[in-house]
JSON list of C-alpha atoms in Angstrom, two decimals:
[
{"chain": "A", "resi": 187, "resn": "UNK", "atom": "CA", "xyz": [40.11, -2.76, 16.10]},
{"chain": "A", "resi": 188, "resn": "UNK", "atom": "CA", "xyz": [37.21, -2.91, 13.40]},
{"chain": "A", "resi": 189, "resn": "UNK", "atom": "CA", "xyz": [33.68, -2.20, 15.03]},
{"chain": "A", "resi": 190, "resn": "UNK", "atom": "CA", "xyz": [31.14, -4.67, 14.22]},
{"chain": "A", "resi": 191, "resn": "UNK", "atom": "CA", "xyz": [28.00, -3.36, 11.79]},
{"chain": "A", "resi": 192, "resn": "UNK", "atom": "CA", "xyz": [24.95, -2.97, 13.56]},
{"chain": "A", "resi": 193, "resn": "UNK", "atom": "CA", "xyz": [22.09, -4.51, 12.15]},
{"chain": "A", "resi": 194, "resn": "UNK", "atom": "CA", "xyz": [18.15, -4.48, 12.83]},
{"chain": "A", "resi": 195, "resn": "UNK", "atom": "CA", "xyz": [15.45, -6.49, 11.90]},
{"chain": "A", "resi": 196, "resn": "UNK", "atom": "CA", "xyz": [11.89, -6.64, 12.08]},
{"chain": "A", "resi": 197, "resn": "UNK", "atom": "CA", "xyz": [9.22, -3.63, 11.51]},
{"chain": "A", "resi": 198, "resn": "UNK", "atom": "CA", "xyz": [10.00, -0.03, 10.90]},
{"chain": "A", "resi": 199, "resn": "UNK", "atom": "CA", "xyz": [9.52, 2.20, 14.27]},
{"chain": "A", "resi": 200, "resn": "UNK", "atom": "CA", "xyz": [6.88, 5.14, 14.33]},
{"chain": "A", "resi": 201, "resn": "UNK", "atom": "CA", "xyz": [9.81, 7.34, 14.40]},
{"chain": "A", "resi": 202, "resn": "UNK", "atom": "CA", "xyz": [11.52, 6.29, 11.59]},
{"chain": "A", "resi": 203, "resn": "UNK", "atom": "CA", "xyz": [8.04, 7.45, 9.43]},
{"chain": "A", "resi": 204, "resn": "UNK", "atom": "CA", "xyz": [7.87, 10.53, 11.54]},
{"chain": "A", "resi": 205, "resn": "UNK", "atom": "CA", "xyz": [11.65, 11.57, 10.89]},
{"chain": "A", "resi": 206, "resn": "UNK", "atom": "CA", "xyz": [10.98, 10.52, 6.86]},
{"chain": "A", "resi": 207, "resn": "UNK", "atom": "CA", "xyz": [7.62, 12.73, 7.24]},
{"chain": "A", "resi": 208, "resn": "UNK", "atom": "CA", "xyz": [9.55, 15.84, 8.53]},
{"chain": "A", "resi": 209, "resn": "UNK", "atom": "CA", "xyz": [12.06, 15.28, 6.19]},
{"chain": "A", "resi": 210, "resn": "UNK", "atom": "CA", "xyz": [9.40, 15.25, 3.40]},
{"chain": "A", "resi": 211, "resn": "UNK", "atom": "CA", "xyz": [8.34, 18.71, 4.58]},
{"chain": "A", "resi": 212, "resn": "UNK", "atom": "CA", "xyz": [6.00, 17.95, 6.99]},
{"chain": "A", "resi": 213, "resn": "UNK", "atom": "CA", "xyz": [2.23, 19.10, 7.21]},
{"chain": "A", "resi": 214, "resn": "UNK", "atom": "CA", "xyz": [2.93, 22.28, 4.76]},
{"chain": "A", "resi": 215, "resn": "UNK", "atom": "CA", "xyz": [3.97, 19.38, 2.23]},
{"chain": "A", "resi": 216, "resn": "UNK", "atom": "CA", "xyz": [2.12, 16.30, 3.02]},
{"chain": "A", "resi": 217, "resn": "UNK", "atom": "CA", "xyz": [-1.60, 18.33, 2.69]},
{"chain": "A", "resi": 218, "resn": "UNK", "atom": "CA", "xyz": [-0.93, 19.02, -0.95]},
{"chain": "A", "resi": 219, "resn": "UNK", "atom": "CA", "xyz": [0.12, 15.86, -1.75]},
{"chain": "A", "resi": 220, "resn": "UNK", "atom": "CA", "xyz": [-2.98, 14.29, -0.08]},
{"chain": "A", "resi": 221, "resn": "UNK", "atom": "CA", "xyz": [-5.00, 16.71, -1.74]},
{"chain": "A", "resi": 222, "resn": "UNK", "atom": "CA", "xyz": [-3.46, 16.06, -5.27]},
{"chain": "A", "resi": 223, "resn": "UNK", "atom": "CA", "xyz": [-3.92, 12.17, -4.88]},
{"chain": "A", "resi": 224, "resn": "UNK", "atom": "CA", "xyz": [-7.54, 12.66, -3.65]},
{"chain": "A", "resi": 225, "resn": "UNK", "atom": "CA", "xyz": [-8.61, 15.01, -6.51]},
{"chain": "A", "resi": 226, "resn": "UNK", "atom": "CA", "xyz": [-6.91, 12.64, -9.36]},
{"chain": "A", "resi": 227, "resn": "UNK", "atom": "CA", "xyz": [-8.69, 10.02, -7.54]},
{"chain": "A", "resi": 228, "resn": "UNK", "atom": "CA", "xyz": [-12.20, 11.81, -7.33]},
{"chain": "A", "resi": 229, "resn": "UNK", "atom": "CA", "xyz": [-11.73, 12.84, -11.26]},
{"chain": "A", "resi": 230, "resn": "UNK", "atom": "CA", "xyz": [-11.11, 9.24, -12.34]},
{"chain": "A", "resi": 231, "resn": "UNK", "atom": "CA", "xyz": [-14.42, 8.29, -10.54]},
{"chain": "A", "resi": 232, "resn": "UNK", "atom": "CA", "xyz": [-16.28, 11.18, -11.96]},
{"chain": "A", "resi": 233, "resn": "UNK", "atom": "CA", "xyz": [-15.28, 9.89, -15.38]},
{"chain": "A", "resi": 234, "resn": "UNK", "atom": "CA", "xyz": [-16.38, 6.33, -14.46]},
{"chain": "A", "resi": 235, "resn": "UNK", "atom": "CA", "xyz": [-19.58, 7.60, -13.00]},
{"chain": "A", "resi": 236, "resn": "UNK", "atom": "CA", "xyz": [-20.56, 10.03, -16.14]},
{"chain": "A", "resi": 237, "resn": "UNK", "atom": "CA", "xyz": [-19.91, 7.42, -18.40]},
{"chain": "A", "resi": 238, "resn": "UNK", "atom": "CA", "xyz": [-22.33, 4.66, -16.59]},
{"chain": "A", "resi": 239, "resn": "UNK", "atom": "CA", "xyz": [-24.83, 7.56, -16.32]},
{"chain": "A", "resi": 240, "resn": "UNK", "atom": "CA", "xyz": [-24.50, 8.10, -20.31]},
{"chain": "A", "resi": 241, "resn": "UNK", "atom": "CA", "xyz": [-24.70, 4.60, -21.12]},
{"chain": "A", "resi": 242, "resn": "UNK", "atom": "CA", "xyz": [-27.70, 4.26, -19.08]},
{"chain": "A", "resi": 243, "resn": "UNK", "atom": "CA", "xyz": [-29.00, 7.46, -20.78]},
{"chain": "A", "resi": 244, "resn": "UNK", "atom": "CA", "xyz": [-31.89, 7.10, -23.07]},
{"chain": "A", "resi": 245, "resn": "UNK", "atom": "CA", "xyz": [-30.98, 10.24, -24.93]},
{"chain": "A", "resi": 246, "resn": "UNK", "atom": "CA", "xyz": [-27.22, 9.23, -25.52]},
{"chain": "A", "resi": 247, "resn": "UNK", "atom": "CA", "xyz": [-26.98, 11.52, -28.49]},
{"chain": "A", "resi": 248, "resn": "UNK", "atom": "CA", "xyz": [-27.90, 14.65, -26.61]},
{"chain": "A", "resi": 249, "resn": "UNK", "atom": "CA", "xyz": [-24.85, 17.29, -27.03]},
{"chain": "A", "resi": 250, "resn": "UNK", "atom": "CA", "xyz": [-24.14, 17.65, -22.98]},
{"chain": "A", "resi": 251, "resn": "UNK", "atom": "CA", "xyz": [-22.42, 14.25, -22.49]},
{"chain": "A", "resi": 252, "resn": "UNK", "atom": "CA", "xyz": [-19.37, 14.47, -24.69]},
{"chain": "A", "resi": 253, "resn": "UNK", "atom": "CA", "xyz": [-18.13, 18.09, -23.48]},
{"chain": "A", "resi": 254, "resn": "UNK", "atom": "CA", "xyz": [-18.38, 17.00, -19.83]},
{"chain": "A", "resi": 255, "resn": "UNK", "atom": "CA", "xyz": [-16.96, 13.64, -20.65]},
{"chain": "A", "resi": 256, "resn": "UNK", "atom": "CA", "xyz": [-14.32, 15.55, -22.28]},
{"chain": "A", "resi": 257, "resn": "UNK", "atom": "CA", "xyz": [-13.59, 17.99, -18.96]},
{"chain": "A", "resi": 258, "resn": "UNK", "atom": "CA", "xyz": [-13.77, 15.01, -16.32]},
{"chain": "A", "resi": 259, "resn": "UNK", "atom": "CA", "xyz": [-11.01, 12.96, -18.47]},
{"chain": "A", "resi": 260, "resn": "UNK", "atom": "CA", "xyz": [-8.99, 16.27, -18.72]},
{"chain": "A", "resi": 261, "resn": "UNK", "atom": "CA", "xyz": [-9.24, 16.96, -15.09]},
{"chain": "A", "resi": 262, "resn": "UNK", "atom": "CA", "xyz": [-8.20, 13.38, -14.34]},
{"chain": "A", "resi": 263, "resn": "UNK", "atom": "CA", "xyz": [-5.44, 13.82, -16.52]},
{"chain": "A", "resi": 264, "resn": "UNK", "atom": "CA", "xyz": [-4.14, 17.38, -15.10]},
{"chain": "A", "resi": 265, "resn": "UNK", "atom": "CA", "xyz": [-4.70, 16.06, -11.69]},
{"chain": "A", "resi": 266, "resn": "UNK", "atom": "CA", "xyz": [-3.01, 12.64, -12.08]},
{"chain": "A", "resi": 267, "resn": "UNK", "atom": "CA", "xyz": [0.10, 14.54, -13.59]},
{"chain": "A", "resi": 268, "resn": "UNK", "atom": "CA", "xyz": [0.19, 17.14, -11.14]},
{"chain": "A", "resi": 269, "resn": "UNK", "atom": "CA", "xyz": [-0.06, 14.57, -8.39]},
{"chain": "A", "resi": 270, "resn": "UNK", "atom": "CA", "xyz": [3.14, 12.33, -9.96]},
{"chain": "A", "resi": 271, "resn": "UNK", "atom": "CA", "xyz": [5.03, 15.32, -10.33]},
{"chain": "A", "resi": 272, "resn": "UNK", "atom": "CA", "xyz": [4.50, 16.92, -6.96]},
{"chain": "A", "resi": 273, "resn": "UNK", "atom": "CA", "xyz": [4.71, 13.91, -5.09]},
{"chain": "A", "resi": 274, "resn": "UNK", "atom": "CA", "xyz": [7.66, 13.15, -6.61]},
{"chain": "A", "resi": 275, "resn": "UNK", "atom": "CA", "xyz": [9.37, 16.33, -6.05]},
{"chain": "A", "resi": 276, "resn": "UNK", "atom": "CA", "xyz": [8.41, 16.34, -2.46]},
{"chain": "A", "resi": 277, "resn": "UNK", "atom": "CA", "xyz": [9.68, 12.51, -1.92]},
{"chain": "A", "resi": 278, "resn": "UNK", "atom": "CA", "xyz": [13.09, 13.33, -3.52]},
{"chain": "A", "resi": 279, "resn": "UNK", "atom": "CA", "xyz": [13.47, 16.09, -1.78]},
{"chain": "A", "resi": 280, "resn": "UNK", "atom": "CA", "xyz": [12.99, 13.82, 1.53]},
{"chain": "A", "resi": 281, "resn": "UNK", "atom": "CA", "xyz": [15.71, 11.72, 0.08]},
{"chain": "A", "resi": 282, "resn": "UNK", "atom": "CA", "xyz": [18.22, 14.63, -0.34]},
{"chain": "A", "resi": 283, "resn": "UNK", "atom": "CA", "xyz": [17.59, 15.93, 2.92]},
{"chain": "A", "resi": 284, "resn": "UNK", "atom": "CA", "xyz": [17.97, 12.71, 4.47]},
{"chain": "A", "resi": 285, "resn": "UNK", "atom": "CA", "xyz": [21.33, 12.02, 2.63]},
{"chain": "A", "resi": 286, "resn": "UNK", "atom": "CA", "xyz": [22.63, 15.60, 3.52]},
{"chain": "A", "resi": 287, "resn": "UNK", "atom": "CA", "xyz": [22.00, 14.58, 7.35]},
{"chain": "A", "resi": 288, "resn": "UNK", "atom": "CA", "xyz": [23.85, 11.28, 6.87]},
{"chain": "A", "resi": 289, "resn": "UNK", "atom": "CA", "xyz": [26.98, 12.87, 5.24]},
{"chain": "A", "resi": 290, "resn": "UNK", "atom": "CA", "xyz": [26.87, 15.89, 7.66]},
{"chain": "A", "resi": 291, "resn": "UNK", "atom": "CA", "xyz": [27.12, 13.22, 10.53]},
{"chain": "A", "resi": 292, "resn": "UNK", "atom": "CA", "xyz": [29.75, 11.08, 8.91]},
{"chain": "A", "resi": 293, "resn": "UNK", "atom": "CA", "xyz": [31.87, 14.19, 8.29]},
{"chain": "A", "resi": 294, "resn": "UNK", "atom": "CA", "xyz": [31.37, 15.25, 12.04]},
{"chain": "A", "resi": 295, "resn": "UNK", "atom": "CA", "xyz": [32.02, 11.82, 13.35]},
{"chain": "A", "resi": 296, "resn": "UNK", "atom": "CA", "xyz": [34.86, 11.57, 15.72]},
{"chain": "A", "resi": 297, "resn": "UNK", "atom": "CA", "xyz": [38.36, 10.28, 14.43]},
{"chain": "A", "resi": 298, "resn": "UNK", "atom": "CA", "xyz": [37.88, 7.20, 16.41]},
{"chain": "A", "resi": 299, "resn": "UNK", "atom": "CA", "xyz": [34.78, 5.92, 14.44]},
{"chain": "A", "resi": 300, "resn": "UNK", "atom": "CA", "xyz": [37.11, 6.04, 11.22]},
{"chain": "A", "resi": 301, "resn": "UNK", "atom": "CA", "xyz": [39.43, 3.96, 13.34]},
{"chain": "A", "resi": 302, "resn": "UNK", "atom": "CA", "xyz": [37.06, 1.34, 13.87]},
{"chain": "A", "resi": 303, "resn": "UNK", "atom": "CA", "xyz": [35.19, 1.41, 10.61]},
{"chain": "A", "resi": 304, "resn": "UNK", "atom": "CA", "xyz": [36.50, 0.60, 7.39]},
{"chain": "A", "resi": 305, "resn": "UNK", "atom": "CA", "xyz": [35.76, 3.22, 4.61]},
{"chain": "A", "resi": 306, "resn": "UNK", "atom": "CA", "xyz": [34.36, 0.73, 2.14]},
{"chain": "A", "resi": 307, "resn": "UNK", "atom": "CA", "xyz": [31.32, -0.01, 4.76]},
{"chain": "A", "resi": 308, "resn": "UNK", "atom": "CA", "xyz": [30.68, 3.83, 5.36]},
{"chain": "A", "resi": 309, "resn": "UNK", "atom": "CA", "xyz": [30.35, 4.18, 1.49]},
{"chain": "A", "resi": 310, "resn": "UNK", "atom": "CA", "xyz": [28.75, 1.09, 1.10]},
{"chain": "A", "resi": 311, "resn": "UNK", "atom": "CA", "xyz": [26.06, 2.12, 3.96]},
{"chain": "A", "resi": 312, "resn": "UNK", "atom": "CA", "xyz": [25.73, 5.77, 2.45]},
{"chain": "A", "resi": 313, "resn": "UNK", "atom": "CA", "xyz": [25.14, 4.56, -1.36]},
{"chain": "A", "resi": 314, "resn": "UNK", "atom": "CA", "xyz": [22.77, 1.93, -0.26]},
{"chain": "A", "resi": 315, "resn": "UNK", "atom": "CA", "xyz": [20.61, 3.92, 1.90]},
{"chain": "A", "resi": 316, "resn": "UNK", "atom": "CA", "xyz": [20.76, 6.79, -0.52]},
{"chain": "A", "resi": 317, "resn": "UNK", "atom": "CA", "xyz": [19.90, 4.49, -3.50]},
{"chain": "A", "resi": 318, "resn": "UNK", "atom": "CA", "xyz": [16.84, 3.11, -1.17]},
{"chain": "A", "resi": 319, "resn": "UNK", "atom": "CA", "xyz": [15.52, 6.70, -0.45]},
{"chain": "A", "resi": 320, "resn": "UNK", "atom": "CA", "xyz": [15.84, 7.67, -4.15]},
{"chain": "A", "resi": 321, "resn": "UNK", "atom": "CA", "xyz": [14.93, 4.48, -6.00]},
{"chain": "A", "resi": 322, "resn": "UNK", "atom": "CA", "xyz": [12.51, 2.39, -3.85]},
{"chain": "A", "resi": 323, "resn": "UNK", "atom": "CA", "xyz": [11.00, 4.32, -0.93]},
{"chain": "A", "resi": 324, "resn": "UNK", "atom": "CA", "xyz": [9.31, 7.42, -3.09]},
{"chain": "A", "resi": 325, "resn": "UNK", "atom": "CA", "xyz": [7.62, 4.82, -5.59]},
{"chain": "A", "resi": 326, "resn": "UNK", "atom": "CA", "xyz": [6.75, 2.52, -2.69]},
{"chain": "A", "resi": 327, "resn": "UNK", "atom": "CA", "xyz": [5.21, 5.36, -0.91]},
{"chain": "A", "resi": 328, "resn": "UNK", "atom": "CA", "xyz": [3.40, 6.75, -4.08]},
{"chain": "A", "resi": 329, "resn": "UNK", "atom": "CA", "xyz": [2.13, 3.36, -4.79]},
{"chain": "A", "resi": 330, "resn": "UNK", "atom": "CA", "xyz": [1.04, 2.88, -1.48]},
{"chain": "A", "resi": 331, "resn": "UNK", "atom": "CA", "xyz": [-1.17, 6.26, -0.96]},
{"chain": "A", "resi": 332, "resn": "UNK", "atom": "CA", "xyz": [-2.56, 5.70, -4.76]},
{"chain": "A", "resi": 333, "resn": "UNK", "atom": "CA", "xyz": [-3.78, 2.22, -4.10]},
{"chain": "A", "resi": 334, "resn": "UNK", "atom": "CA", "xyz": [-5.21, 3.31, -0.36]},
{"chain": "A", "resi": 335, "resn": "UNK", "atom": "CA", "xyz": [-7.11, 6.15, -2.10]},
{"chain": "A", "resi": 336, "resn": "UNK", "atom": "CA", "xyz": [-8.40, 3.75, -4.92]},
{"chain": "A", "resi": 337, "resn": "UNK", "atom": "CA", "xyz": [-9.59, 1.44, -2.48]},
{"chain": "A", "resi": 338, "resn": "UNK", "atom": "CA", "xyz": [-11.17, 4.35, -0.25]},
{"chain": "A", "resi": 339, "resn": "UNK", "atom": "CA", "xyz": [-12.89, 5.91, -3.47]},
{"chain": "A", "resi": 340, "resn": "UNK", "atom": "CA", "xyz": [-14.10, 2.46, -4.52]},
{"chain": "A", "resi": 341, "resn": "UNK", "atom": "CA", "xyz": [-15.65, 1.74, -1.11]},
{"chain": "A", "resi": 342, "resn": "UNK", "atom": "CA", "xyz": [-17.12, 5.11, -1.05]},
{"chain": "A", "resi": 343, "resn": "UNK", "atom": "CA", "xyz": [-18.60, 4.94, -4.33]},
{"chain": "A", "resi": 344, "resn": "UNK", "atom": "CA", "xyz": [-20.12, 1.59, -3.39]},
{"chain": "A", "resi": 345, "resn": "UNK", "atom": "CA", "xyz": [-21.72, 2.98, -0.29]},
{"chain": "A", "resi": 346, "resn": "UNK", "atom": "CA", "xyz": [-23.20, 5.90, -2.00]},
{"chain": "A", "resi": 347, "resn": "UNK", "atom": "CA", "xyz": [-24.64, 3.50, -4.77]},
{"chain": "A", "resi": 348, "resn": "UNK", "atom": "CA", "xyz": [-25.94, 0.94, -2.31]},
{"chain": "A", "resi": 349, "resn": "UNK", "atom": "CA", "xyz": [-26.35, 2.40, 1.07]},
{"chain": "A", "resi": 350, "resn": "UNK", "atom": "CA", "xyz": [-26.65, -1.33, 2.35]},
{"chain": "A", "resi": 351, "resn": "UNK", "atom": "CA", "xyz": [-23.22, -1.48, 1.62]},
{"chain": "A", "resi": 352, "resn": "UNK", "atom": "CA", "xyz": [-22.41, 0.41, 4.84]},
{"chain": "A", "resi": 353, "resn": "UNK", "atom": "CA", "xyz": [-23.37, -2.61, 6.93]},
{"chain": "A", "resi": 354, "resn": "UNK", "atom": "CA", "xyz": [-20.79, -4.77, 5.27]},
{"chain": "A", "resi": 355, "resn": "UNK", "atom": "CA", "xyz": [-17.95, -2.09, 5.27]},
{"chain": "A", "resi": 356, "resn": "UNK", "atom": "CA", "xyz": [-18.40, -0.86, 9.33]},
{"chain": "A", "resi": 357, "resn": "UNK", "atom": "CA", "xyz": [-16.15, -3.67, 10.46]},
{"chain": "A", "resi": 358, "resn": "UNK", "atom": "CA", "xyz": [-13.66, -2.88, 8.40]}
]
């Protein structure tokens, strides 16, 4: 007798996020990802602030503006590249770890599982899940973290520039 495929819909549970975080490498790999994302964002904000100061300066021809701008731009490029490279390595490692766990579970499944589950369904499930973990999930998570830090950095910069913005931001 062929077993029906279990489907779940709705929100993603906290256990799922926790297992992905552990597959990613946990805190030892998560902290460098957050630090590199933060440094890249801080460098990009630093470039913007420096250009704004340079544009408002009365002595725009001074020799210190360009070298500092170049150093900030280089640091933004460097941290942005390191951020993307390290994040994708960590997130691809999570995908590989989850795939290996899934394959191990299928290989250790009792014979009754294979008697009741068509082989095509097992292959489709593994390839769809691996494709999702390889292609969509790392980019989505990376984009989410990057956008979150962009918004955080923008709000922080607005609060520094105008302290009264803190009153408007407090409810958020």
